[in-house]
Amino acid sequence: MKIIVPMAGRGSRLRPHSLTVPKPLIPVAGKPIVHRLVEDIAKILKEPIEEVAFILGDEAFFGDDVVKSLKELAQSLGAKAAIYRQDLPLGTGHAIMCAKESLSGPAVIAYADTLIRADFDLDPAADAVIWVKQVDKPEAFGVVKMNANNEITELVEKPAKFVSDLAVIGIYYFKEVGNLKKELQNVLDNNIQNGGEYQINDGIKAMMTNGNVFKTGSVDEWMDCGNKNVTVETNSRMLGFLENDGIAMVNTATKLENSTIIPPCFIAEDVVLINATVGPNVSLGKGCHIVDSTIKNSLVQTHAHIKNANLDNAMIGNHVSFDGHFTSISIGDYSVLE
């Protein structure tokens, strides 16, 4: 089994956090999004993973440190890592075809801005599986249309009229991913574009036309990491899941002075809390110092120094210095204070 992970986008909806760190490497509940996604998929599949192929953007942004972390991730699963580049943002289908040397045999394709909680077996009768989640407002999503045999017959993007409430979450299984490769090559050769981009859906639709059977797979939880608010919410939900799983998340060497941690929280190493209340639903990265502050429902990355603050639904980047009693400030592009 292979796992193919397109992650070339810079994550404009998550600025300013994705200006210096690729969005898939932003930590949620103490672990980078893409690491958590790939590990969870490998666990769910219950099959040996032979290769994890990552499609990255330009080397200036997705540099050697990113490549190193991804290779270590693959190795931790007993798999080899393949690194590909998508130099131009030409769509999901184009991104996948940047990894065409890896497109053979059974494979899962997963976009690195989503997290899931699930437990399932692959349907042996299906040529491919598209994972979906029932949603309240299907008009905001791409959805699948089903027939009487519970087979997918159509993909509909943001339907104005009700078609289905099963939203596509961006994770796919192909019994032979070479079939998708063939159809996407045709999409590229014939310049078939939607919205000015080459889309995976056009390859999937061609597979359906050629008789490939597509079934749905369902997930218990689907968590987006597309923008700040949903990423903070995803962090909170993931902390709850990890706590229920009995996973210890607070570093035992955390320095506490007149401070309280309200679980669930992730507290990394070298964190100092002085006259602080942290939690529930807070992640603090390595080296954070929190003084005279209350923080809840928030995600703080590494080496942030926060004092005199009362934060809720906050997302704080790396090496931030924040004083709630500020009179002199220096704020970069895309920063938001509300």
CSV table of C-alpha atoms in Angstrom, one decimal:
chain,number,residue,atom,x,y,z
A,1,MET,CA,0.0,0.0,0.0
A,2,LYS,CA,1.1,3.5,-0.8
A,3,ILE,CA,0.0,6.9,0.6
A,4,ILE,CA,0.1,9.9,-1.7
A,5,VAL,CA,0.0,13.3,0.1
A,6,PRO,CA,-0.3,16.5,-2.0
A,7,MET,CA,0.8,19.4,0.2
A,8,ALA,CA,2.2,21.9,-2.2
A,9,GLY,CA,-0.1,24.8,-1.3
A,10,ARG,CA,1.1,27.6,1.0
A,11,GLY,CA,-2.1,27.8,3.0
A,12,SER,CA,-3.2,31.4,2.3
A,13,ARG,CA,-6.3,31.0,4.5
A,14,LEU,CA,-4.1,30.3,7.5
A,15,ARG,CA,-2.0,33.4,7.2
A,16,PRO,CA,0.0,34.7,9.0
A,17,HIS,CA,0.9,31.2,10.5
A,18,SER,CA,1.6,29.7,7.1
A,19,LEU,CA,3.9,32.5,5.9
A,20,THR,CA,7.0,30.9,7.4
A,21,VAL,CA,5.7,27.3,8.2
A,22,PRO,CA,4.0,25.2,5.5
A,23,LYS,CA,0.4,24.7,6.7
A,24,PRO,CA,0.7,20.8,6.9
A,25,LEU,CA,3.5,21.2,9.4
A,26,ILE,CA,1.7,23.5,11.8
A,27,PRO,CA,1.1,21.4,14.9
A,28,VAL,CA,-2.3,20.3,16.2
A,29,ALA,CA,-2.3,18.9,19.7
A,30,GLY,CA,1.4,18.8,19.6
A,31,LYS,CA,2.0,17.1,16.3
A,32,PRO,CA,2.2,18.5,12.7
A,33,ILE,CA,-1.0,18.1,10.8
A,34,VAL,CA,0.5,15.9,8.0
A,35,HIS,CA,2.3,13.7,10.6
A,36,ARG,CA,-0.9,13.1,12.4
A,37,LEU,CA,-2.9,12.5,9.2
A,38,VAL,CA,-0.4,10.0,7.7
A,39,GLU,CA,0.0,8.1,11.0
A,40,ASP,CA,-3.8,7.8,11.5
A,41,ILE,CA,-4.3,6.6,7.9
A,42,ALA,CA,-1.6,4.0,8.3
A,43,LYS,CA,-3.2,2.8,11.6
A,44,ILE,CA,-6.7,2.6,10.0
A,45,LEU,CA,-5.6,0.7,6.9
A,46,LYS,CA,-4.1,-2.1,9.0
A,47,GLU,CA,-1.7,-2.9,6.1
A,48,PRO,CA,2.0,-2.5,5.6
A,49,ILE,CA,2.9,0.9,4.0
A,50,GLU,CA,5.6,0.5,1.5
A,51,GLU,CA,5.9,4.1,0.4
A,52,VAL,CA,4.7,7.6,1.3
A,53,ALA,CA,4.9,10.1,-1.6
A,54,PHE,CA,4.8,13.7,-0.7
A,55,ILE,CA,4.1,16.4,-3.3
A,56,LEU,CA,5.7,19.7,-2.1
A,57,GLY,CA,5.9,23.2,-3.4
A,58,ASP,CA,9.0,25.1,-4.3
A,59,GLU,CA,12.2,24.4,-2.4
A,60,ALA,CA,12.5,28.0,-1.1
A,61,PHE,CA,9.4,27.3,1.1
A,62,PHE,CA,9.4,23.5,1.4
A,63,GLY,CA,13.1,23.2,2.2
A,64,ASP,CA,15.5,20.6,3.5
A,65,ASP,CA,14.1,20.7,7.0
A,66,VAL,CA,10.7,19.9,5.7
A,67,VAL,CA,12.0,17.1,3.5
A,68,LYS,CA,13.9,15.7,6.5
A,69,SER,CA,10.8,15.6,8.7
A,70,LEU,CA,8.8,13.9,6.1
A,71,LYS,CA,11.4,11.2,5.4
A,72,GLU,CA,11.6,10.6,9.2
A,73,LEU,CA,7.8,10.3,9.2
A,74,ALA,CA,7.8,7.6,6.4
A,75,GLN,CA,10.6,5.7,8.1
A,76,SER,CA,8.7,5.6,11.3
A,77,LEU,CA,6.0,3.6,9.4
A,78,GLY,CA,8.6,1.3,7.9
A,79,ALA,CA,8.1,2.9,4.5
A,80,LYS,CA,10.3,4.7,2.1
A,81,ALA,CA,9.6,8.4,1.3
A,82,ALA,CA,9.3,9.8,-2.2
A,83,ILE,CA,9.6,13.6,-2.6
A,84,TYR,CA,8.1,15.3,-5.6
A,85,ARG,CA,7.6,19.0,-6.5
A,86,GLN,CA,4.7,20.9,-7.8
A,87,ASP,CA,6.2,24.2,-8.9
A,88,LEU,CA,3.0,25.8,-10.2
A,89,PRO,CA,-0.4,25.7,-8.5
A,90,LEU,CA,-2.3,24.0,-11.3
A,91,GLY,CA,-4.8,22.0,-9.3
A,92,THR,CA,-5.3,18.7,-7.5
A,93,GLY,CA,-5.0,16.6,-10.6
A,94,HIS,CA,-1.8,18.2,-11.6
A,95,ALA,CA,-0.4,17.8,-8.1
A,96,ILE,CA,-1.1,14.1,-8.1
A,97,MET,CA,0.5,13.7,-11.5
A,98,CYS,CA,3.7,15.3,-10.2
A,99,ALA,CA,4.1,12.0,-8.4
A,100,LYS,CA,3.3,9.8,-11.4
A,101,GLU,CA,6.3,7.6,-10.8
A,102,SER,CA,4.6,6.5,-7.6
A,103,LEU,CA,1.2,6.0,-9.1
A,104,SER,CA,1.0,2.2,-9.3
A,105,GLY,CA,-0.7,-0.5,-7.2
A,106,PRO,CA,-3.1,0.1,-4.3
A,107,ALA,CA,-2.9,3.6,-2.9
A,108,VAL,CA,-4.6,6.1,-0.6
A,109,ILE,CA,-4.5,9.8,-1.7
A,110,ALA,CA,-5.0,12.3,1.2
A,111,TYR,CA,-4.9,16.0,1.2
A,112,ALA,CA,-2.9,17.4,4.1
A,113,ASP,CA,-5.3,19.9,5.5
A,114,THR,CA,-7.7,17.5,7.1
A,115,LEU,CA,-7.7,15.1,10.1
A,116,ILE,CA,-10.0,12.1,10.7
A,117,ARG,CA,-11.0,9.6,13.3
A,118,ALA,CA,-12.3,6.4,11.9
A,119,ASP,CA,-12.1,2.6,12.0
A,120,PHE,CA,-13.1,0.7,8.8
A,121,ASP,CA,-12.2,-2.1,6.4
A,122,LEU,CA,-11.8,-1.5,2.6
A,123,ASP,CA,-14.6,-2.8,0.5
A,124,PRO,CA,-13.2,-5.6,-1.6
A,125,ALA,CA,-15.9,-5.1,-4.2
A,126,ALA,CA,-14.9,-1.5,-4.9
A,127,ASP,CA,-12.3,-0.4,-7.5
A,128,ALA,CA,-12.0,2.8,-5.5
A,129,VAL,CA,-13.4,4.4,-2.3
A,130,ILE,CA,-14.1,8.1,-1.6
A,131,TRP,CA,-14.4,8.9,2.1
A,132,VAL,CA,-17.3,11.1,3.0
A,133,LYS,CA,-19.0,12.7,6.0
A,134,GLN,CA,-22.6,13.5,6.5
A,135,VAL,CA,-23.0,17.3,6.8
A,136,ASP,CA,-25.7,19.8,7.6
A,137,LYS,CA,-25.0,22.2,4.8
A,138,PRO,CA,-24.0,20.2,1.7
A,139,GLU,CA,-24.3,23.2,-0.5
A,140,ALA,CA,-20.9,24.3,0.9
A,141,PHE,CA,-19.1,21.1,-0.1
A,142,GLY,CA,-18.5,18.7,-2.9
A,143,VAL,CA,-20.9,15.8,-2.5
A,144,VAL,CA,-21.4,12.3,-3.9
A,145,LYS,CA,-24.5,11.1,-5.7
A,146,MET,CA,-25.4,7.4,-5.1
A,147,ASN,CA,-27.4,4.7,-6.9
A,148,ALA,CA,-29.6,1.9,-5.4
A,149,ASN,CA,-26.5,-0.3,-5.1
A,150,ASN,CA,-24.7,2.3,-2.9
A,151,GLU,CA,-22.3,3.0,-5.6
A,152,ILE,CA,-21.1,6.6,-6.4
A,153,THR,CA,-22.5,7.7,-9.8
A,154,GLU,CA,-21.6,11.4,-9.7
A,155,LEU,CA,-19.5,14.1,-8.0
A,156,VAL,CA,-21.3,17.4,-7.6
A,157,GLU,CA,-19.4,20.5,-6.4
A,158,LYS,CA,-21.4,22.8,-4.1
A,159,PRO,CA,-24.9,21.9,-5.4
A,160,ALA,CA,-27.4,24.7,-5.4
A,161,LYS,CA,-30.2,22.1,-5.1
A,162,PHE,CA,-30.1,19.1,-2.8
A,163,VAL,CA,-28.2,16.1,-4.3
A,164,SER,CA,-26.7,14.5,-1.2
A,165,ASP,CA,-25.6,15.3,2.3
A,166,LEU,CA,-22.4,13.2,2.0
A,167,ALA,CA,-19.5,15.6,1.6
A,168,VAL,CA,-16.2,14.5,0.1
A,169,ILE,CA,-13.4,15.0,2.7
A,170,GLY,CA,-10.4,14.7,0.5
A,171,ILE,CA,-9.2,11.1,1.1
A,172,TYR,CA,-9.4,8.4,-1.6
A,173,TYR,CA,-8.5,4.8,-2.0
A,174,PHE,CA,-7.7,3.2,-5.4
A,175,LYS,CA,-7.2,-0.5,-5.8
A,176,GLU,CA,-5.0,0.3,-8.8
A,177,VAL,CA,-4.0,4.0,-8.7
A,178,GLY,CA,-2.5,3.5,-12.2
A,179,ASN,CA,-6.1,3.7,-13.5
A,180,LEU,CA,-6.4,7.2,-12.1
A,181,LYS,CA,-3.0,8.1,-13.5
A,182,LYS,CA,-4.1,7.1,-17.0
A,183,GLU,CA,-7.2,9.3,-16.8
A,184,LEU,CA,-5.4,12.2,-15.3
A,185,GLN,CA,-2.8,12.0,-18.1
A,186,ASN,CA,-5.6,12.3,-20.5
A,187,VAL,CA,-6.9,15.4,-18.6
A,188,LEU,CA,-3.5,17.0,-18.9
A,189,ASP,CA,-3.0,16.0,-22.5
A,190,ASN,CA,-6.4,17.5,-23.6
A,191,ASN,CA,-6.1,20.5,-21.3
A,192,ILE,CA,-9.3,19.7,-19.5
A,193,GLN,CA,-9.6,22.4,-16.8
A,194,ASN,CA,-12.1,23.5,-14.2
A,195,GLY,CA,-11.6,26.9,-12.6
A,196,GLY,CA,-8.3,27.2,-14.5
A,197,GLU,CA,-6.9,24.1,-12.9
A,198,TYR,CA,-6.6,20.3,-13.5
A,199,GLN,CA,-8.8,18.5,-11.0
A,200,ILE,CA,-8.8,15.0,-9.6
A,201,ASN,CA,-12.5,14.9,-10.1
A,202,ASP,CA,-12.2,14.8,-13.9
A,203,GLY,CA,-10.0,11.8,-13.6
A,204,ILE,CA,-12.4,10.1,-11.2
A,205,LYS,CA,-15.4,10.9,-13.5
A,206,ALA,CA,-13.6,9.3,-16.4
A,207,MET,CA,-12.9,6.2,-14.3
A,208,MET,CA,-16.6,6.0,-13.5
A,209,THR,CA,-17.5,6.3,-17.2
A,210,ASN,CA,-15.1,3.4,-17.9
A,211,GLY,CA,-17.0,1.2,-15.5
A,212,ASN,CA,-14.9,1.4,-12.3
A,213,VAL,CA,-17.0,0.9,-9.2
A,214,PHE,CA,-16.7,3.7,-6.6
A,215,LYS,CA,-18.0,3.1,-3.0
A,216,THR,CA,-18.1,5.4,0.0
A,217,GLY,CA,-16.2,5.1,3.2
A,218,SER,CA,-17.4,6.9,6.2
A,219,VAL,CA,-15.4,8.5,9.0
A,220,ASP,CA,-16.5,9.1,12.6
A,221,GLU,CA,-14.9,12.5,12.8
A,222,TRP,CA,-13.7,14.9,10.1
A,223,MET,CA,-11.6,17.9,11.2
A,224,ASP,CA,-10.6,20.7,8.9
A,225,CYS,CA,-7.4,22.8,9.3
A,226,GLY,CA,-8.2,25.3,6.6
A,227,ASN,CA,-8.2,28.5,8.5
A,228,LYS,CA,-7.5,29.8,12.0
A,229,ASN,CA,-10.9,29.3,13.6
A,230,VAL,CA,-11.4,25.7,12.4
A,231,THR,CA,-7.8,24.8,13.2
A,232,VAL,CA,-8.3,26.0,16.8
A,233,GLU,CA,-11.5,24.0,16.9
A,234,THR,CA,-9.7,20.9,15.5
A,235,ASN,CA,-7.0,21.3,18.1
A,236,SER,CA,-9.6,21.3,20.9
A,237,ARG,CA,-11.4,18.2,19.4
A,238,MET,CA,-8.1,16.3,18.9
A,239,LEU,CA,-7.1,17.0,22.5
A,240,GLY,CA,-10.4,15.5,23.7
A,241,PHE,CA,-9.9,12.4,21.6
A,242,LEU,CA,-6.3,11.9,22.8
A,243,GLU,CA,-7.4,12.4,26.5
A,244,ASN,CA,-10.1,9.7,26.0
A,245,ASP,CA,-7.4,7.4,24.5
A,246,GLY,CA,-5.5,7.8,27.7
A,247,ILE,CA,-2.5,9.5,26.1
A,248,ALA,CA,-0.4,11.6,28.4
A,249,MET,CA,0.0,15.1,27.0
A,250,VAL,CA,1.6,17.2,29.7
A,251,ASN,CA,5.3,17.1,30.0
A,252,THR,CA,6.2,16.0,33.5
A,253,ALA,CA,9.0,18.6,33.8
A,254,THR,CA,6.6,21.5,33.2
A,255,LYS,CA,7.5,24.4,35.6
A,256,LEU,CA,4.5,25.5,37.5
A,257,GLU,CA,4.4,28.5,39.9
A,258,ASN,CA,1.0,29.3,41.3
A,259,SER,CA,-0.5,28.0,38.1
A,260,THR,CA,-3.3,25.5,37.1
A,261,ILE,CA,-3.6,23.3,34.0
A,262,ILE,CA,-7.2,22.4,33.2
A,263,PRO,CA,-7.3,19.3,30.9
A,264,PRO,CA,-7.3,18.4,28.2
A,265,CYS,CA,-4.1,20.2,27.3
A,266,PHE,CA,-0.9,19.5,25.4
A,267,ILE,CA,2.1,21.0,27.2
A,268,ALA,CA,5.5,20.4,25.5
A,269,GLU,CA,8.9,20.4,27.1
A,270,ASP,CA,10.6,23.5,28.6
A,271,VAL,CA,7.2,25.2,29.2
A,272,VAL,CA,7.0,27.7,32.2
A,273,LEU,CA,3.7,28.7,33.8
A,274,ILE,CA,3.8,31.5,36.4
A,275,ASN,CA,0.5,32.8,37.9
A,276,ALA,CA,-1.3,31.3,35.0
A,277,THR,CA,-4.4,29.3,34.2
A,278,VAL,CA,-4.2,27.2,31.1
A,279,GLY,CA,-7.0,25.1,29.6
A,280,PRO,CA,-9.2,23.5,28.8
A,281,ASN,CA,-8.3,22.8,25.2
A,282,VAL,CA,-4.9,24.4,24.9
A,283,SER,CA,-1.7,23.3,23.1
A,284,LEU,CA,1.5,25.0,24.2
A,285,GLY,CA,4.6,24.3,22.1
A,286,LYS,CA,8.2,23.8,23.3
A,287,GLY,CA,9.7,26.6,25.3
A,288,CYS,CA,6.6,28.7,25.9
A,289,HIS,CA,6.5,31.0,28.9
A,290,ILE,CA,3.1,32.1,30.2
A,291,VAL,CA,3.0,34.7,32.9
A,292,ASP,CA,0.0,36.4,34.7
A,293,SER,CA,-2.3,35.0,32.0
A,294,THR,CA,-5.4,32.9,31.4
A,295,ILE,CA,-5.5,30.9,28.1
A,296,LYS,CA,-8.3,28.5,27.0
A,297,ASN,CA,-9.4,27.0,23.7
A,298,SER,CA,-6.2,28.1,22.0
A,299,LEU,CA,-3.2,26.8,20.1
A,300,VAL,CA,0.2,28.3,20.8
A,301,GLN,CA,3.3,27.2,18.9
A,302,THR,CA,6.9,27.2,20.1
A,303,HIS,CA,8.9,29.7,22.2
A,304,ALA,CA,6.1,32.1,22.7
A,305,HIS,CA,6.3,34.5,25.6
A,306,ILE,CA,2.9,35.7,26.8
A,307,LYS,CA,2.0,37.8,29.8
A,308,ASN,CA,-0.9,39.9,31.1
A,309,ALA,CA,-3.2,38.1,28.6
A,310,ASN,CA,-6.7,36.7,28.7
A,311,LEU,CA,-7.0,34.5,25.5
A,312,ASP,CA,-9.8,32.4,24.2
A,313,ASN,CA,-10.0,31.0,20.6
A,314,ALA,CA,-6.5,32.2,19.9
A,315,MET,CA,-3.8,30.9,17.6
A,316,ILE,CA,-0.3,32.2,18.4
A,317,GLY,CA,2.8,31.5,16.2
A,318,ASN,CA,6.4,30.7,16.9
A,319,HIS,CA,8.7,33.1,18.8
A,320,VAL,CA,5.9,35.5,19.6
A,321,SER,CA,6.2,38.1,22.4
A,322,PHE,CA,2.8,39.2,23.6
A,323,ASP,CA,2.0,41.5,26.5
A,324,GLY,CA,-1.7,42.1,27.0
A,325,HIS,CA,-0.8,45.6,28.5
A,326,PHE,CA,0.9,46.6,25.2
A,327,THR,CA,1.5,50.2,24.4
A,328,SER,CA,4.3,49.7,21.8
A,329,ILE,CA,3.7,47.0,19.1
A,330,SER,CA,5.3,45.4,16.0
A,331,ILE,CA,2.9,43.3,13.9
A,332,GLY,CA,3.7,41.7,10.6
A,333,ASP,CA,1.6,41.1,7.5
A,334,TYR,CA,-1.8,39.4,7.9
A,335,SER,CA,-1.8,39.6,11.7
A,336,VAL,CA,-5.2,39.9,13.4
A,337,LEU,CA,-6.0,41.4,16.8
A,338,GLU,CA,-9.6,41.2,17.8
